[in-house]
Amino acid sequence: MLTRDFLQKADCKTAFGAIEESLLLTPEQRAASLDCTLSRRPDHSPVWIFGYGSLMWNPVFESEEVRPATLQGWHRAFCMRLTAGRGTLHQPGRMLALKAGGHTTGLAFRLPESKLREELELLWKREMVTDCYVPTWCELQLDGGEKVTALVFVMNPQHPLFEEDTSYQVIAPLIASASGPLGTNAQYLFALDNELKHHGMQDDCIGDLVRCVQQWLQQNRTGGIGSEATA
C-alpha cells in the first residue's frame, strides 16, 4: 500500500515500476500542472478532493473533513492501460478513471488551507506521474445536500494509455492477471468493492466486474480457461 513516507521519497521514474520515459512528467511539469490548476480555483473556496478509487481507503494526504458525496456527469471505468504499480509493460492491467456520463458516489476530503500546497504536491506526485488524468474543478453534492466545488481526476481521452473498450470480457482477465510493485490489480478492484459496501454506496458496474474477475480467477485456478482467454 502507498504511504505518505513512500510518496515523499519516491523517484517517479522507478518507484512504481517501469514507465515509458516519454510518458513521465518531470517534477517541473508536475509543479506547472498544479500551478495551472490552482490558478483556476473557484472563488478561493475551500479545496475539496473527490475520491472515487483508492483515495477513498488510502488518501495519504491530510484532510480536515470527510463527507460522502455524489458527482454528476461522470462514471467509473477501468479505461486506463496499467503498465506500472499493479501491472507491467509485459502484462498490463486496467486502472480506474472517470469517463463522461452518469454519476459517481465517493468521498469528499476538505484539505487544510494552512498545508494546502504541501498536500496537493503529494497528491500530484501520486496521481500525475503521467498526464493520464485531467484535474478538473467539479460541483459535488455532499451527503445532506450541500454543494461544494472539488478537484476531480478524470481520464484524459487523448492519453496513449486510454482504452476505449471496457467490456467485462476484455478487462476481467487483464485485471485478474496483472500485478506489480504495489500489488495485484484484482486486489485494487476488491478493495474498491469493499469500500463502497462499507459506505453503503451502490455501483452495479463494479459489483458485476468483481464477480467476473472472481469467476475468471476460480476457473483459471482449476484449469477451466484455455490460453485464448488471455489473448
Short mmCIF file of N, CA, C and O in Angstrom, two decimals, residues 135-212:
data_model
loop_
_atom_site.label_atom_id
_atom_site.label_comp_id
_atom_site.label_asym_id
_atom_site.label_seq_id
_atom_site.Cartn_x
_atom_site.Cartn_y
_atom_site.Cartn_z
N PRO A 135 -6.93 17.11 -13.98
CA PRO A 135 -7.50 17.65 -12.75
C PRO A 135 -8.57 18.69 -13.10
O PRO A 135 -8.27 19.69 -13.77
N THR A 136 -9.79 18.44 -12.66
CA THR A 136 -10.93 19.24 -13.09
C THR A 136 -11.74 19.70 -11.88
O THR A 136 -12.02 18.92 -10.98
N TRP A 137 -12.10 20.99 -11.87
CA TRP A 137 -12.96 21.51 -10.81
C TRP A 137 -14.40 21.15 -11.14
O TRP A 137 -14.92 21.54 -12.19
N CYS A 138 -15.06 20.43 -10.25
CA CYS A 138 -16.43 19.97 -10.48
C CYS A 138 -17.29 20.25 -9.24
O CYS A 138 -16.78 20.33 -8.12
N GLU A 139 -18.59 20.34 -9.47
CA GLU A 139 -19.51 20.51 -8.35
C GLU A 139 -19.88 19.14 -7.77
O GLU A 139 -20.23 18.22 -8.51
N LEU A 140 -19.76 19.02 -6.47
CA LEU A 140 -20.17 17.81 -5.76
C LEU A 140 -21.37 18.12 -4.88
O LEU A 140 -21.50 19.23 -4.36
N GLN A 141 -22.21 17.13 -4.71
CA GLN A 141 -23.28 17.24 -3.71
C GLN A 141 -22.91 16.35 -2.53
O GLN A 141 -22.82 15.14 -2.67
N LEU A 142 -22.69 16.98 -1.38
CA LEU A 142 -22.33 16.24 -0.19
C LEU A 142 -23.56 15.56 0.40
O LEU A 142 -24.70 15.95 0.13
N ASP A 143 -23.31 14.54 1.19
CA ASP A 143 -24.38 13.87 1.91
C ASP A 143 -25.08 14.90 2.79
O ASP A 143 -24.45 15.54 3.62
N GLY A 144 -26.35 15.11 2.59
CA GLY A 144 -27.08 16.15 3.30
C GLY A 144 -27.52 17.27 2.39
O GLY A 144 -28.33 18.12 2.79
N GLY A 145 -26.98 17.31 1.16
CA GLY A 145 -27.48 18.25 0.16
C GLY A 145 -26.58 19.44 -0.13
O GLY A 145 -26.77 20.12 -1.14
N GLU A 146 -25.61 19.72 0.73
CA GLU A 146 -24.71 20.86 0.50
C GLU A 146 -23.88 20.64 -0.76
O GLU A 146 -23.41 19.53 -1.04
N LYS A 147 -23.68 21.70 -1.53
CA LYS A 147 -22.88 21.62 -2.75
C LYS A 147 -21.55 22.34 -2.57
O LYS A 147 -21.50 23.44 -2.01
N VAL A 148 -20.48 21.69 -3.01
CA VAL A 148 -19.15 22.27 -2.93
C VAL A 148 -18.45 22.05 -4.26
O VAL A 148 -18.86 21.22 -5.08
N THR A 149 -17.38 22.79 -4.49
CA THR A 149 -16.54 22.59 -5.66
C THR A 149 -15.32 21.78 -5.25
O THR A 149 -14.67 22.08 -4.25
N ALA A 150 -15.00 20.74 -6.03
CA ALA A 150 -13.91 19.85 -5.68
C ALA A 150 -13.03 19.57 -6.87
O ALA A 150 -13.46 19.66 -8.03
N LEU A 151 -11.80 19.17 -6.58
CA LEU A 151 -10.89 18.70 -7.62
C LEU A 151 -11.17 17.23 -7.88
O LEU A 151 -11.21 16.41 -6.96
N VAL A 152 -11.35 16.91 -9.16
CA VAL A 152 -11.65 15.54 -9.57
C VAL A 152 -10.65 15.15 -10.67
O VAL A 152 -10.42 15.92 -11.61
N PHE A 153 -10.09 13.96 -10.54
CA PHE A 153 -9.14 13.47 -11.54
C PHE A 153 -9.89 12.60 -12.54
O PHE A 153 -10.25 11.47 -12.24
N VAL A 154 -10.15 13.16 -13.74
CA VAL A 154 -10.88 12.45 -14.78
C VAL A 154 -9.91 11.98 -15.86
O VAL A 154 -8.80 12.50 -16.00
N MET A 155 -10.33 10.99 -16.63
CA MET A 155 -9.46 10.42 -17.65
C MET A 155 -9.20 11.41 -18.78
O MET A 155 -10.11 12.10 -19.24
N ASN A 156 -7.95 11.46 -19.21
CA ASN A 156 -7.59 12.21 -20.41
C ASN A 156 -7.76 11.28 -21.61
O ASN A 156 -6.93 10.40 -21.84
N PRO A 157 -8.82 11.44 -22.41
CA PRO A 157 -9.06 10.51 -23.51
C PRO A 157 -8.05 10.60 -24.64
O PRO A 157 -8.04 9.75 -25.53
N GLN A 158 -7.19 11.62 -24.61
CA GLN A 158 -6.15 11.76 -25.63
C GLN A 158 -4.84 11.08 -25.20
O GLN A 158 -3.89 11.04 -25.98
N HIS A 159 -4.80 10.56 -24.00
CA HIS A 159 -3.57 9.97 -23.49
C HIS A 159 -3.31 8.61 -24.14
O HIS A 159 -4.25 7.85 -24.41
N PRO A 160 -2.04 8.26 -24.40
CA PRO A 160 -1.72 6.97 -25.03
C PRO A 160 -2.19 5.76 -24.23
O PRO A 160 -2.36 4.68 -24.81
N LEU A 161 -2.39 5.90 -22.92
CA LEU A 161 -2.82 4.77 -22.10
C LEU A 161 -4.34 4.63 -22.01
O LEU A 161 -4.83 3.69 -21.39
N PHE A 162 -5.06 5.54 -22.64
CA PHE A 162 -6.53 5.43 -22.63
C PHE A 162 -6.98 4.24 -23.45
O PHE A 162 -6.49 4.00 -24.56
N GLU A 163 -7.93 3.48 -22.90
CA GLU A 163 -8.51 2.33 -23.59
C GLU A 163 -10.02 2.50 -23.67
O GLU A 163 -10.69 2.65 -22.65
N GLU A 164 -10.55 2.47 -24.88
CA GLU A 164 -11.98 2.70 -25.08
C GLU A 164 -12.83 1.51 -24.64
O GLU A 164 -13.91 1.66 -24.06
N ASP A 165 -12.34 0.30 -24.92
CA ASP A 165 -13.12 -0.91 -24.66
C ASP A 165 -13.02 -1.31 -23.19
O ASP A 165 -11.96 -1.74 -22.72
N THR A 166 -14.11 -1.16 -22.45
CA THR A 166 -14.14 -1.55 -21.04
C THR A 166 -15.14 -2.67 -20.79
O THR A 166 -15.65 -2.82 -19.68
N SER A 167 -15.43 -3.46 -21.81
CA SER A 167 -16.34 -4.59 -21.64
C SER A 167 -15.71 -5.61 -20.70
O SER A 167 -14.49 -5.79 -20.67
N TYR A 168 -16.56 -6.29 -19.95
CA TYR A 168 -16.06 -7.21 -18.93
C TYR A 168 -15.21 -8.33 -19.53
O TYR A 168 -14.21 -8.75 -18.94
N GLN A 169 -15.61 -8.83 -20.69
CA GLN A 169 -14.86 -9.94 -21.28
C GLN A 169 -13.44 -9.53 -21.66
O GLN A 169 -12.55 -10.37 -21.74
N VAL A 170 -13.23 -8.23 -21.87
CA VAL A 170 -11.88 -7.73 -22.18
C VAL A 170 -11.10 -7.43 -20.92
O VAL A 170 -9.94 -7.85 -20.78
N ILE A 171 -11.70 -6.72 -19.98
CA ILE A 171 -10.91 -6.23 -18.84
C ILE A 171 -10.81 -7.20 -17.68
O ILE A 171 -9.85 -7.15 -16.91
N ALA A 172 -11.78 -8.11 -17.52
CA ALA A 172 -11.73 -9.05 -16.38
C ALA A 172 -10.46 -9.89 -16.38
O ALA A 172 -9.78 -9.98 -15.34
N PRO A 173 -10.08 -10.54 -17.50
CA PRO A 173 -8.84 -11.33 -17.47
C PRO A 173 -7.59 -10.47 -17.29
O PRO A 173 -6.61 -10.92 -16.69
N LEU A 174 -7.62 -9.23 -17.76
CA LEU A 174 -6.48 -8.33 -17.57
C LEU A 174 -6.32 -8.00 -16.09
O LEU A 174 -5.21 -8.07 -15.53
N ILE A 175 -7.42 -7.64 -15.44
CA ILE A 175 -7.38 -7.30 -14.02
C ILE A 175 -7.00 -8.51 -13.18
O ILE A 175 -6.24 -8.41 -12.22
N ALA A 176 -7.52 -9.68 -13.56
CA ALA A 176 -7.24 -10.91 -12.81
C ALA A 176 -5.77 -11.32 -12.90
O ALA A 176 -5.24 -11.95 -11.98
N SER A 177 -5.10 -10.96 -13.99
CA SER A 177 -3.75 -11.45 -14.25
C SER A 177 -2.64 -10.48 -13.86
O SER A 177 -1.50 -10.90 -13.62
N ALA A 178 -2.93 -9.20 -13.82
CA ALA A 178 -1.88 -8.19 -13.67
C ALA A 178 -1.43 -8.01 -12.22
O ALA A 178 -2.24 -8.08 -11.28
N SER A 179 -0.14 -7.75 -12.05
CA SER A 179 0.41 -7.41 -10.74
C SER A 179 1.68 -6.60 -10.95
O SER A 179 2.25 -6.58 -12.04
N GLY A 180 2.11 -5.90 -9.90
CA GLY A 180 3.30 -5.07 -9.99
C GLY A 180 3.82 -4.75 -8.61
O GLY A 180 3.43 -5.37 -7.62
N PRO A 181 4.70 -3.74 -8.49
CA PRO A 181 5.32 -3.40 -7.21
C PRO A 181 4.34 -3.05 -6.10
O PRO A 181 4.64 -3.22 -4.92
N LEU A 182 3.14 -2.56 -6.46
CA LEU A 182 2.17 -2.15 -5.44
C LEU A 182 1.14 -3.23 -5.14
O LEU A 182 0.21 -3.00 -4.36
N GLY A 183 1.26 -4.40 -5.78
CA GLY A 183 0.30 -5.47 -5.53
C GLY A 183 -0.40 -5.90 -6.81
O GLY A 183 0.04 -5.58 -7.91
N THR A 184 -1.51 -6.61 -6.65
CA THR A 184 -2.23 -7.11 -7.82
C THR A 184 -3.34 -6.15 -8.22
O THR A 184 -3.88 -5.41 -7.39
N ASN A 185 -3.69 -6.20 -9.47
CA ASN A 185 -4.78 -5.40 -10.00
C ASN A 185 -6.12 -5.82 -9.37
O ASN A 185 -6.98 -5.00 -9.06
N ALA A 186 -6.27 -7.14 -9.17
CA ALA A 186 -7.51 -7.66 -8.58
C ALA A 186 -7.69 -7.17 -7.15
O ALA A 186 -8.82 -6.85 -6.74
N GLN A 187 -6.61 -7.07 -6.39
CA GLN A 187 -6.71 -6.57 -5.01
C GLN A 187 -7.29 -5.16 -4.99
O GLN A 187 -8.07 -4.81 -4.11
N TYR A 188 -6.87 -4.36 -5.95
CA TYR A 188 -7.39 -2.98 -6.05
C TYR A 188 -8.91 -3.01 -6.27
O TYR A 188 -9.66 -2.30 -5.59
N LEU A 189 -9.36 -3.82 -7.22
CA LEU A 189 -10.79 -3.91 -7.52
C LEU A 189 -11.57 -4.38 -6.31
O LEU A 189 -12.62 -3.82 -5.97
N PHE A 190 -11.07 -5.42 -5.63
CA PHE A 190 -11.79 -5.97 -4.48
C PHE A 190 -11.81 -4.96 -3.32
O PHE A 190 -12.81 -4.86 -2.60
N ALA A 191 -10.72 -4.20 -3.15
CA ALA A 191 -10.69 -3.18 -2.10
C ALA A 191 -11.71 -2.08 -2.39
O ALA A 191 -12.38 -1.58 -1.48
N LEU A 192 -11.84 -1.71 -3.66
CA LEU A 192 -12.82 -0.71 -4.04
C LEU A 192 -14.24 -1.20 -3.75
O LEU A 192 -15.06 -0.48 -3.18
N ASP A 193 -14.51 -2.43 -4.13
CA ASP A 193 -15.84 -3.01 -3.88
C ASP A 193 -16.14 -3.03 -2.39
O ASP A 193 -17.26 -2.66 -1.97
N ASN A 194 -15.18 -3.43 -1.57
CA ASN A 194 -15.38 -3.46 -0.12
C ASN A 194 -15.62 -2.07 0.45
O ASN A 194 -16.45 -1.88 1.35
N GLU A 195 -14.88 -1.09 -0.06
CA GLU A 195 -15.03 0.28 0.44
C GLU A 195 -16.41 0.85 0.10
O GLU A 195 -17.05 1.51 0.93
N LEU A 196 -16.87 0.59 -1.11
CA LEU A 196 -18.20 1.05 -1.50
C LEU A 196 -19.27 0.42 -0.61
O LEU A 196 -20.20 1.09 -0.14
N LYS A 197 -19.14 -0.87 -0.35
CA LYS A 197 -20.10 -1.55 0.52
C LYS A 197 -20.04 -0.99 1.94
O LYS A 197 -21.07 -0.83 2.60
N HIS A 198 -18.83 -0.70 2.41
CA HIS A 198 -18.65 -0.14 3.75
C HIS A 198 -19.42 1.16 3.93
O HIS A 198 -19.97 1.43 5.00
N HIS A 199 -19.47 1.96 2.87
CA HIS A 199 -20.17 3.25 2.94
C HIS A 199 -21.61 3.17 2.44
O HIS A 199 -22.28 4.20 2.34
N GLY A 200 -22.07 1.96 2.13
CA GLY A 200 -23.43 1.80 1.65
C GLY A 200 -23.66 2.41 0.29
O GLY A 200 -24.77 2.85 -0.04
N MET A 201 -22.61 2.46 -0.54
CA MET A 201 -22.70 3.05 -1.88
C MET A 201 -22.89 1.96 -2.92
O MET A 201 -22.34 0.87 -2.80
N GLN A 202 -23.67 2.29 -3.92
CA GLN A 202 -24.02 1.32 -4.96
C GLN A 202 -23.35 1.68 -6.28
O GLN A 202 -23.46 2.80 -6.75
N ASP A 203 -22.62 0.73 -6.84
CA ASP A 203 -22.08 0.87 -8.19
C ASP A 203 -22.18 -0.51 -8.84
O ASP A 203 -21.31 -1.36 -8.66
N ASP A 204 -23.26 -0.72 -9.57
CA ASP A 204 -23.54 -2.04 -10.14
C ASP A 204 -22.43 -2.51 -11.06
O ASP A 204 -22.13 -3.72 -11.12
N CYS A 205 -21.81 -1.60 -11.78
CA CYS A 205 -20.75 -1.98 -12.72
C CYS A 205 -19.56 -2.58 -11.97
O CYS A 205 -18.96 -3.55 -12.43
N ILE A 206 -19.23 -2.02 -10.80
CA ILE A 206 -18.12 -2.55 -10.02
C ILE A 206 -18.49 -3.93 -9.47
O ILE A 206 -17.68 -4.88 -9.52
N GLY A 207 -19.69 -4.07 -8.96
CA GLY A 207 -20.11 -5.36 -8.44
C GLY A 207 -20.11 -6.44 -9.50
O GLY A 207 -19.66 -7.58 -9.26
N ASP A 208 -20.59 -6.12 -10.68
CA ASP A 208 -20.61 -7.09 -11.78
C ASP A 208 -19.19 -7.47 -12.21
O ASP A 208 -18.90 -8.63 -12.49
N LEU A 209 -18.31 -6.47 -12.25
CA LEU A 209 -16.92 -6.73 -12.65
C LEU A 209 -16.22 -7.61 -11.61
O LEU A 209 -15.45 -8.51 -11.97
N VAL A 210 -16.48 -7.37 -10.34
CA VAL A 210 -15.91 -8.21 -9.28
C VAL A 210 -16.29 -9.66 -9.49
O VAL A 210 -15.45 -10.57 -9.40
N ARG A 211 -17.55 -9.91 -9.78
CA ARG A 211 -18.00 -11.28 -10.00
C ARG A 211 -17.31 -11.91 -11.22
O ARG A 211 -16.93 -13.08 -11.19
N CYS A 212 -17.11 -11.13 -12.27
CA CYS A 212 -16.43 -11.64 -13.47
C CYS A 212 -14.98 -11.99 -13.17
O CYS A 212 -14.47 -13.03 -13.60
#
